[in-house]
PDB file of C-alpha atoms in Angstrom:
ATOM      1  CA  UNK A   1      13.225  -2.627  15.162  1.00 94.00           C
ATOM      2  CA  UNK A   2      10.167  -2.954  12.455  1.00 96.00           C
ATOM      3  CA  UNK A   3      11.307  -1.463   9.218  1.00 97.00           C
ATOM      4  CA  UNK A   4       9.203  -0.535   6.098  1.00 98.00           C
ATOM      5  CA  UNK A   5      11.042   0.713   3.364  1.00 97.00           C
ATOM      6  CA  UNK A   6       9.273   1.829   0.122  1.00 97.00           C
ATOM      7  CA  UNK A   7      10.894   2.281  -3.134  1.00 97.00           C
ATOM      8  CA  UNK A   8       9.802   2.766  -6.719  1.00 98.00           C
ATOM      9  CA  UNK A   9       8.193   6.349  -7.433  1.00 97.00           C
ATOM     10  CA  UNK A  10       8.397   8.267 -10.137  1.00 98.00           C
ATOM     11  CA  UNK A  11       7.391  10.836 -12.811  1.00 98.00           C
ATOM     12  CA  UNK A  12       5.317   8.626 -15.173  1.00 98.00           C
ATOM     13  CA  UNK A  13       3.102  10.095 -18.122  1.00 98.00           C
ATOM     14  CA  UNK A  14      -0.838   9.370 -17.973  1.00 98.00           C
ATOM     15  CA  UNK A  15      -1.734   5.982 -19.354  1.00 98.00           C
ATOM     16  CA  UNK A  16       1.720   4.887 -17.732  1.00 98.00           C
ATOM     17  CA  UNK A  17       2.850   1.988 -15.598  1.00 98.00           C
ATOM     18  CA  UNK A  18       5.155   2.248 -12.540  1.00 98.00           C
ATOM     19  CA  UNK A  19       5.557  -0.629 -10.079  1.00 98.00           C
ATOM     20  CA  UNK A  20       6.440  -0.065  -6.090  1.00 98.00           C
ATOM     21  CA  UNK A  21       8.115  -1.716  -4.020  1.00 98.00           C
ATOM     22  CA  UNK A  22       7.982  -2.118  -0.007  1.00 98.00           C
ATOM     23  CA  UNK A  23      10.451  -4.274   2.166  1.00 97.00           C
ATOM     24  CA  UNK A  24       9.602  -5.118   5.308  1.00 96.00           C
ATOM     25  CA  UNK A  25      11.720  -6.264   8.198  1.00 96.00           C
ATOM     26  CA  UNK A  26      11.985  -6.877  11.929  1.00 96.00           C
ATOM     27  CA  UNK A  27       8.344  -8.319  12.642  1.00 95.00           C
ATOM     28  CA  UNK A  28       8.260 -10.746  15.146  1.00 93.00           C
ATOM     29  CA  UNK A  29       5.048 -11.721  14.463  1.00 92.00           C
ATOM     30  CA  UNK A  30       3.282 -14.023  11.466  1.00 90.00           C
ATOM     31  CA  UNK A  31      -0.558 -12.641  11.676  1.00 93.00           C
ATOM     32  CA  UNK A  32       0.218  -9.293   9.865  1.00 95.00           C
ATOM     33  CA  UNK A  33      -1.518  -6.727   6.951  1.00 96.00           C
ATOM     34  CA  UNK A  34       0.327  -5.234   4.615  1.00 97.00           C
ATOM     35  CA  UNK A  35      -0.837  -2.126   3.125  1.00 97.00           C
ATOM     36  CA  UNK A  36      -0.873   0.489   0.521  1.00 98.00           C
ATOM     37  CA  UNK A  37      -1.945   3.991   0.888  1.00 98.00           C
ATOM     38  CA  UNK A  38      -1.374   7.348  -0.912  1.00 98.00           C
ATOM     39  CA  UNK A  39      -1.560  11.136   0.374  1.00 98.00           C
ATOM     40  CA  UNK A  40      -2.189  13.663  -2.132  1.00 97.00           C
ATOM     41  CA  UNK A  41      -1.775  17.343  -1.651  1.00 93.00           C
ATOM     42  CA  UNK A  42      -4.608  18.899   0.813  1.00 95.00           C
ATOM     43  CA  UNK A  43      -6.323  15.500   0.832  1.00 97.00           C
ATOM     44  CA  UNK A  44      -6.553  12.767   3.733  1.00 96.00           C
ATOM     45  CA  UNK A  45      -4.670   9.760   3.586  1.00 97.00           C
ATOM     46  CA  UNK A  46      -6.455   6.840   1.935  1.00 97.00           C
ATOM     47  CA  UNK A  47      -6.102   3.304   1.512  1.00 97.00           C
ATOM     48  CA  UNK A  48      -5.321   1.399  -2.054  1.00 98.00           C
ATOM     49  CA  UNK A  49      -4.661  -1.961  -1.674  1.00 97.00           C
ATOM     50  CA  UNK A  50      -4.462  -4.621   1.085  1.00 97.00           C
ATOM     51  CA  UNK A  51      -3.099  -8.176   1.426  1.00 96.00           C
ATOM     52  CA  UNK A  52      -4.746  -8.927   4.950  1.00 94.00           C
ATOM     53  CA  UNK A  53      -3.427 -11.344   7.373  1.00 92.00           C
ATOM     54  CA  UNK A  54      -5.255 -14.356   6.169  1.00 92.00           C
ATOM     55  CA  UNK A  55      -3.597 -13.368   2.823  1.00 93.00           C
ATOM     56  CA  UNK A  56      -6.748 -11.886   1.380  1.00 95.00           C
ATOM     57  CA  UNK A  57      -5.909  -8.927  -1.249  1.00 96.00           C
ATOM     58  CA  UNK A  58      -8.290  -6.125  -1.273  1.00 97.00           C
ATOM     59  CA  UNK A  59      -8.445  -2.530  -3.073  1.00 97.00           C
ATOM     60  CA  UNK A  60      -9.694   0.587  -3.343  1.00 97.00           C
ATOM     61  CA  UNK A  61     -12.842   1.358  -6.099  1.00 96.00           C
ATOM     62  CA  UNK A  62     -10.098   4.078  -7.588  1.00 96.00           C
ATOM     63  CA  UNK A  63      -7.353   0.892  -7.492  1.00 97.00           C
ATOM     64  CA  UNK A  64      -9.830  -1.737  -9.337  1.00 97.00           C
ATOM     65  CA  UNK A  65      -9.129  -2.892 -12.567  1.00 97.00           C
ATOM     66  CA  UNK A  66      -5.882  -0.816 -12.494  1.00 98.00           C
ATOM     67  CA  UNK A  67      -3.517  -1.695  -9.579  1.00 98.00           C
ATOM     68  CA  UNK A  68      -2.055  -4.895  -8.954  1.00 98.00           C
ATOM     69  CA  UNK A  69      -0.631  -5.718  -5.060  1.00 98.00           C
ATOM     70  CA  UNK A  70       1.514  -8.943  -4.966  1.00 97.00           C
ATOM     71  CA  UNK A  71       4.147 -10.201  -2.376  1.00 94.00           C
ATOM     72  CA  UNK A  72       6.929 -12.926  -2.157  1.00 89.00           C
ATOM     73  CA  UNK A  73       8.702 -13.970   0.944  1.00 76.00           C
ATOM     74  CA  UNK A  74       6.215 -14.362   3.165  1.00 82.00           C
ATOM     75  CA  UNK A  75       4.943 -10.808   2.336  1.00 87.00           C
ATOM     76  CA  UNK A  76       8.102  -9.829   3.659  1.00 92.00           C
ATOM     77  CA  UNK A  77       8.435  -8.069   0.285  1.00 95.00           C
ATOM     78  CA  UNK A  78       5.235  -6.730  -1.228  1.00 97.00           C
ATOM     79  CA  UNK A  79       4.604  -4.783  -4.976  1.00 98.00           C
ATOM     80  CA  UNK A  80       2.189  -2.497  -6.421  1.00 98.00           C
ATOM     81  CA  UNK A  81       1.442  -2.441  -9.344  1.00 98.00           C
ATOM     82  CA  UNK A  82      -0.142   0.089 -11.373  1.00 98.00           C
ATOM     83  CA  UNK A  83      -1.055   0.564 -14.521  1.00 98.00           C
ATOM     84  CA  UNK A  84      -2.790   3.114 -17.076  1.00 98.00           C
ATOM     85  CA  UNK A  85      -2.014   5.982 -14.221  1.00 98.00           C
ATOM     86  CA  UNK A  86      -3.566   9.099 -14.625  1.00 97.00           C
ATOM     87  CA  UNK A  87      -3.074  12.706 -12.792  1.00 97.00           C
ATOM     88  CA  UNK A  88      -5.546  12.022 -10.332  1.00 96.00           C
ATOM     89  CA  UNK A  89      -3.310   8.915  -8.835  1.00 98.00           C
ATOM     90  CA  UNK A  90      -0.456  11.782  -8.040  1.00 98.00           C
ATOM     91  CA  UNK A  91       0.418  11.556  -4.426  1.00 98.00           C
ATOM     92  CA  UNK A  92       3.010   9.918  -1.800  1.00 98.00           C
ATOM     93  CA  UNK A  93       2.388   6.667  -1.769  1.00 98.00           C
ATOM     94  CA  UNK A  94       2.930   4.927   1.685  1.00 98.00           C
ATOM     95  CA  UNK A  95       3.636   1.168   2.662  1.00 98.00           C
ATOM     96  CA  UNK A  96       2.182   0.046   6.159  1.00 98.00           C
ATOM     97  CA  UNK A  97       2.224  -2.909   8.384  1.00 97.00           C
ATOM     98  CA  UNK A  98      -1.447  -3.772  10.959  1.00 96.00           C
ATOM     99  CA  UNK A  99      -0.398  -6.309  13.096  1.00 95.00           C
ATOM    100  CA  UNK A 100      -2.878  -8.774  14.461  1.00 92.00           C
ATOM    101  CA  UNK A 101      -5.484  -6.775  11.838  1.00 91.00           C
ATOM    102  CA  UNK A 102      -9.486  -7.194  12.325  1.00 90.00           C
ATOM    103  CA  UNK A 103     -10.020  -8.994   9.356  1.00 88.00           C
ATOM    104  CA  UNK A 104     -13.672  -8.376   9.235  1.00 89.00           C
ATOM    105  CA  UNK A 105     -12.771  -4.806   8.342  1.00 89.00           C
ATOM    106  CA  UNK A 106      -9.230  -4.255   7.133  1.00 88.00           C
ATOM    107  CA  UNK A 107     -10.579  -4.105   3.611  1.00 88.00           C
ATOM    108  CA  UNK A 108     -11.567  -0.424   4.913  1.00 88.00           C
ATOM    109  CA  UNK A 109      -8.276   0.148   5.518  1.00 91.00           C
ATOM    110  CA  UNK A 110      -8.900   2.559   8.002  1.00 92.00           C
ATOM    111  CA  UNK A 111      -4.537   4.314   8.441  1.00 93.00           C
ATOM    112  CA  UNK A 112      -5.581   4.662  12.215  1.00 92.00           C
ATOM    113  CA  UNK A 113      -4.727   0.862  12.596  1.00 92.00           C
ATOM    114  CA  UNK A 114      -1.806   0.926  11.229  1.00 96.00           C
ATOM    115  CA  UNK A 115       1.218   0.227  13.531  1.00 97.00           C
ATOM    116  CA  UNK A 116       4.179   0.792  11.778  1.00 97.00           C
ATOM    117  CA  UNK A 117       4.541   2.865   7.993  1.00 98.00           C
ATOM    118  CA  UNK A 118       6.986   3.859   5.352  1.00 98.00           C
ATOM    119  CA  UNK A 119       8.412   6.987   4.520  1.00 97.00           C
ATOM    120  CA  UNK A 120       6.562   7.162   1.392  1.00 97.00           C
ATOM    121  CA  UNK A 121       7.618   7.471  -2.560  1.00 98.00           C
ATOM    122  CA  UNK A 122       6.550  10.675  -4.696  1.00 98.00           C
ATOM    123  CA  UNK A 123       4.385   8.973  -7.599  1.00 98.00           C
ATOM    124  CA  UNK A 124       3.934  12.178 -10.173  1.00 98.00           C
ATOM    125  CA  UNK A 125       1.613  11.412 -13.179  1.00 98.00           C
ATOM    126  CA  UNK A 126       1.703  14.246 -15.587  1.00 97.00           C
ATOM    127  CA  UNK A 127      -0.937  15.108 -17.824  1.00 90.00           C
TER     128      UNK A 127
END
């Protein structure tokens, strides 16, 4: 059984940091993407940040400069982290798993190609 565990939200004040977390377990397979997305309120889910499976990492414009995705253990355990966080980066954020991903495009991100998710982590930035 795939697991994808997410960990690490939090009420954090504008200009804050807060770093996620996402374990991942039970893959039988190597040629993997790991993903970030978030889910505000009334609004579609969107991507943030990639590591694809040739180990490429890749973000959102609204991520740039700001978020940092890393992993360790043979992105069996990946982080996000974020920094300077303002109100507008308030949402659930997910982790998620694209085997065999089409790496021409997974920097799009697209959360119809994802095969397995998290159950997400409340990330509150107050104003």
């Amino acid at each position: 059984e795939v697991r994808v565990v997410e960990s690490g939200g939090a009420l954090v004040q504008t200009g804050g940091s807060l770093r996620l977390s996402c374990a991942v377990s039970g893959l039988t397979v190597d040629d993997y993407a790991i993903e970030w997305f978030r889910q505000a309120p009334g609004k579609e889910r969107e991507g943030v940040a990639c590591i694809s499976g040739t180990d490429v990492t890749y973000y959102a414009d609204s991520a740039k400069g700001r978020f940092t995705m890393s992993s360790d253990n043979a992105k069996k355990t990946v982080y996000l982290q974020m920094n300077s966080l303002k109100p507008e980066d308030t949402a659930v954020y997910f982790c998620a798993v694209d085997v065999y991903p089409d790496e021409r495009n997974i920097a799009n991100m697209p959360p119809s190609w994802v095969d397995y998710w998290g159950q997400g982590t409340q990330v509150t930035v107050s104003s």
